[in-house]
Coordinates of C-alpha atoms in Angstrom, one line a residue:
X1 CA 133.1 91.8 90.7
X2 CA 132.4 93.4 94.2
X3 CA 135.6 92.9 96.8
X4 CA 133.9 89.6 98.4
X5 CA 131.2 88.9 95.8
X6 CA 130.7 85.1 94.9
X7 CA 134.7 84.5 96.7
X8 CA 133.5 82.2 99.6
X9 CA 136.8 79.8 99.1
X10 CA 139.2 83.1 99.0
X11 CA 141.2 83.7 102.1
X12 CA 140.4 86.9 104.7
X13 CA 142.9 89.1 106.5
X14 CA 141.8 91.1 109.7
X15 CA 143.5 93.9 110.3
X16 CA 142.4 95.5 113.8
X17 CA 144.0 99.5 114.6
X18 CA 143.7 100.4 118.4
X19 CA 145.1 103.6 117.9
X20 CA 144.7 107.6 120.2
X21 CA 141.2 108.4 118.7
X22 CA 139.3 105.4 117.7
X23 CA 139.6 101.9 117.1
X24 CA 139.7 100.0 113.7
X25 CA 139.1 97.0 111.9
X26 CA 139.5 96.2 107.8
X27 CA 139.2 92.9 106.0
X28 CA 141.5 92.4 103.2
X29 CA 140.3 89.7 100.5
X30 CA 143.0 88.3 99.1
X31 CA 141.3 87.6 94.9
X32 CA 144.1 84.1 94.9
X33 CA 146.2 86.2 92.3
X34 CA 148.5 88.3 95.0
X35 CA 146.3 91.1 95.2
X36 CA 144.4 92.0 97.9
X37 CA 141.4 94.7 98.5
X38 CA 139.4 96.1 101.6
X39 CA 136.0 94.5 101.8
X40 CA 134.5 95.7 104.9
X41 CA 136.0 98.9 107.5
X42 CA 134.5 99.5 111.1
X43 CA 135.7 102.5 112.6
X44 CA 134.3 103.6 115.7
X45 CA 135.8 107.2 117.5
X46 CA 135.7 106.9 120.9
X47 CA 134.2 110.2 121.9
X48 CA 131.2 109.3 120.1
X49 CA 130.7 106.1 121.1
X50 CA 131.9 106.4 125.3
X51 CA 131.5 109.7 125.8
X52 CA 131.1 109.0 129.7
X53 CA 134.8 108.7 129.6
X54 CA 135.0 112.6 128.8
X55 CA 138.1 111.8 126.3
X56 CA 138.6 114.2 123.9
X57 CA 140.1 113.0 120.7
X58 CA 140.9 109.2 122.7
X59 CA 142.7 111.7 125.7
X60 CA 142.2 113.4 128.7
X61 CA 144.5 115.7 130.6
X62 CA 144.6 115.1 133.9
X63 CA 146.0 117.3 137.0
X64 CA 148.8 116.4 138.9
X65 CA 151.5 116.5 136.0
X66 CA 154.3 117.0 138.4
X67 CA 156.7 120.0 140.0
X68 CA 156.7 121.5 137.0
X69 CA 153.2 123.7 135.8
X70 CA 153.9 123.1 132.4
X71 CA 154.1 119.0 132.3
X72 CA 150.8 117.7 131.3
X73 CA 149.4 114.7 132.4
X74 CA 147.5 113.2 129.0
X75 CA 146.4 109.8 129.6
X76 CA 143.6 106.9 127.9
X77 CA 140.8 105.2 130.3
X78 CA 141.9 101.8 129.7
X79 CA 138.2 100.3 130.7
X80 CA 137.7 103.1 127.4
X81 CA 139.2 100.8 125.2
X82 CA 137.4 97.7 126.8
X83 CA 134.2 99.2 125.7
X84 CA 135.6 100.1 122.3
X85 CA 137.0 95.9 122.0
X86 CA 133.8 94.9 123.4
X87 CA 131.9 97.2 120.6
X88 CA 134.3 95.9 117.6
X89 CA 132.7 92.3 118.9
X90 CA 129.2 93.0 118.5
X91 CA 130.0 94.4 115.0
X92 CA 132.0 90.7 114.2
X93 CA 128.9 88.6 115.0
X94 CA 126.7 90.0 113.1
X95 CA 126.6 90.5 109.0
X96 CA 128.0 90.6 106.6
X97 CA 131.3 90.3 108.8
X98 CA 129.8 87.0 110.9
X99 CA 130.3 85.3 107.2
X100 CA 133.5 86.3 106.2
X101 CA 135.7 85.8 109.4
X102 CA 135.8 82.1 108.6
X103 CA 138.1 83.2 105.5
X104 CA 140.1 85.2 107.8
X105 CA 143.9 83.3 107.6
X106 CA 145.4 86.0 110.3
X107 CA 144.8 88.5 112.3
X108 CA 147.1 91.8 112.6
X109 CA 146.8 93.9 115.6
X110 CA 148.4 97.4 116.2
X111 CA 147.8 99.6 119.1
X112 CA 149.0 102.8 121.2
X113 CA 152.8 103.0 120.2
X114 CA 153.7 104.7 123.4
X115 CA 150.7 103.6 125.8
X116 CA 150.3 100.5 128.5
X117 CA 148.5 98.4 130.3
X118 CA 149.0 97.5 133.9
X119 CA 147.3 94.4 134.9
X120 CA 146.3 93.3 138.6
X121 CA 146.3 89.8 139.6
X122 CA 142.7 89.6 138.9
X123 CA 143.4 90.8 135.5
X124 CA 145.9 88.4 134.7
X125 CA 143.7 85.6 135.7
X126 CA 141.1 86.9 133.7
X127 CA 143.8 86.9 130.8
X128 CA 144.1 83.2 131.4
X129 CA 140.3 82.7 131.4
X130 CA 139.5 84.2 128.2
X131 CA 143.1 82.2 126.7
X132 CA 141.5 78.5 128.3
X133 CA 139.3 77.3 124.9
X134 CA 138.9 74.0 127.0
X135 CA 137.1 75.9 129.4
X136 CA 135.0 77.9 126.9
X137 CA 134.2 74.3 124.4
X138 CA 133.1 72.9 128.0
X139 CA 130.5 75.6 128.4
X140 CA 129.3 75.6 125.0
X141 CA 128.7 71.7 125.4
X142 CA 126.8 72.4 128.5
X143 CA 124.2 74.6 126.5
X144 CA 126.2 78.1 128.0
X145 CA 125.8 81.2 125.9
X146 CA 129.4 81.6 123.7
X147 CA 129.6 85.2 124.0
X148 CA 130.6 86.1 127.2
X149 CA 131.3 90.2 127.2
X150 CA 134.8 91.5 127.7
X151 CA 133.4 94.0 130.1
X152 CA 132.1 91.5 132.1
X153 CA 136.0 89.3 132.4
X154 CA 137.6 92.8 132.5
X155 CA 136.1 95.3 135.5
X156 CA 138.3 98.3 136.8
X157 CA 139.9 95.5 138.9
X158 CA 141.3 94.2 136.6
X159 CA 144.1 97.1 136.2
X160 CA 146.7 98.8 138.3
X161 CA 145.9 101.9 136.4
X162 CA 142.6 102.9 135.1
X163 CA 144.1 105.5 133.3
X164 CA 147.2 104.7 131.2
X165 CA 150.1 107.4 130.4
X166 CA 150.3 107.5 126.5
X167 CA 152.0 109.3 123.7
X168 CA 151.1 112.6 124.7
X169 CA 151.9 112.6 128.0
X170 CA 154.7 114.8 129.9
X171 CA 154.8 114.5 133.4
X172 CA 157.9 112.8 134.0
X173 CA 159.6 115.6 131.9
X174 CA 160.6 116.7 135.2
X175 CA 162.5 113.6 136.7
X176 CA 164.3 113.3 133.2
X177 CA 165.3 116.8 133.9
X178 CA 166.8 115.8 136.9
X179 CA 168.5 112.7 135.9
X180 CA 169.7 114.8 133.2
X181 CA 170.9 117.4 135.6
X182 CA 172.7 114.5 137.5
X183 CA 174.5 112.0 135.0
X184 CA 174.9 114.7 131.9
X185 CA 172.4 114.8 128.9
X186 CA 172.6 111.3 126.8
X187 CA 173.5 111.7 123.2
X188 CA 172.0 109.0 120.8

C-alpha cells in the first residue's frame, strides 16, 4: 500500500529544513510497526520562487566586507525567508497535506547553522501575537478569517537586520585578525 493510503489513524511527523538555498518540508508516516516512510516533500528554492531578493543560491554578497578587499560580505534577506515560511503555509492548507497534518505527533525544525535573526521591539511583539492562541480562538469565534499571513505580522520592521550574516560570510575575518594579533592565536 501507498505511504499514507487507507492509514487515517497512523501518526505523522513534520520535518521542516530552512536551510542556504531553499526551504523544506517531508511527512514521515510512521506504518505503527517502527518503520517510517516519506509521504509528501515540498521543496521550494528561493531563487525561483523570490527572485526580487536577487539571492543567488539563498545568498547575496554584499559590499562593505571590511578593511580587508578580500573579506566578503555573504548574507540571507531575512524578509526572504518570510516569504519562503509564508509560501510552505499556503502549500499546508491545501491537499493532500491539509488532511494529514492532523496525524502529525511533532514537528522538527532545522535551519541556517551559522545564520541569525535580529528582532526589533516590534518584532518581538509580533512573536508574542502569533504565540497568544487566546487571541487567535477569539477571532475565530468572532467570524475573523484564521489565516492571517506571516508577511503581514512580520514587515521589515520587524528586524534589526534585514540582511542576516550566514555561513558564508567573512567580513569579520579582519577584527579576528586583530584580536589574534593582540592576545596570541587560540588553540582548540
Amino acid at each position: 500500500m501507498p505511504p499514507g493510503a487507507g492509514h487515517r489513524d497512523m501518526s505523522a511527523y513534520l520535518g521542516l529544513d530552512l536551510s542556504t538555498q531553499s526551504l523544506t518540508a517531508v511527512l514521515l508516516d510512521d506504518d505503527g510497526l517502527g518503520g517510517v516512510s516519506v509521504s509528501l516533500k515540498w521543496s521550494v528554492a528561493f531563487e525561483k520562487i523570490l527572485p526580487q531578493f536577487g539571492a543567488r543560491n539563498g545568498m547575496r554578497a554584499l559590499p562593505g566586507g571590511g578593511a580587508d578587499d578580500d573579506a566578503a560580505r555573504i548574507t540571507s534577506p531575512v524578509r526572504m525567508w518570510v516569504l519562503a515560511l509564508e509560501s510552505l503555509c499556503r502549500v499546508l492548507e491545501r491537499p493532500p497535506w491539509r488532511e494529514r497534518l492532523a496525524r502529525v505527533r511533532s514537528v522538527s525544525v532545522s535551519a541556517q547553522q551559522h545564520g541569525a535573526v535580529y528582532l526589533t521591539e516590534h518584532g518581538a511583539q509580533m512573536l508574542r501575537v502569533l504565540g497568544d492562541a487566546r487571541r487567535w480562538e477569539a477571532a475565530a469565534a468572532a467570524g475573523a478569517p484564521q489565516a492571517v499571513p506571516l508577511d503581514a505580522l512580520f514587515s521589515e520592521h520587524c528586524f534589526s537586520l534585514l540582511d542576516v550574516p550566514i555561513w558564508a560570510d567573512s567580513s569579520a575575518q579582519p577584527a579576528c585578525a586583530e584580536v589574534e594579533a593582540a592576545f596570541g592565536r587560540a588553540v582548540f
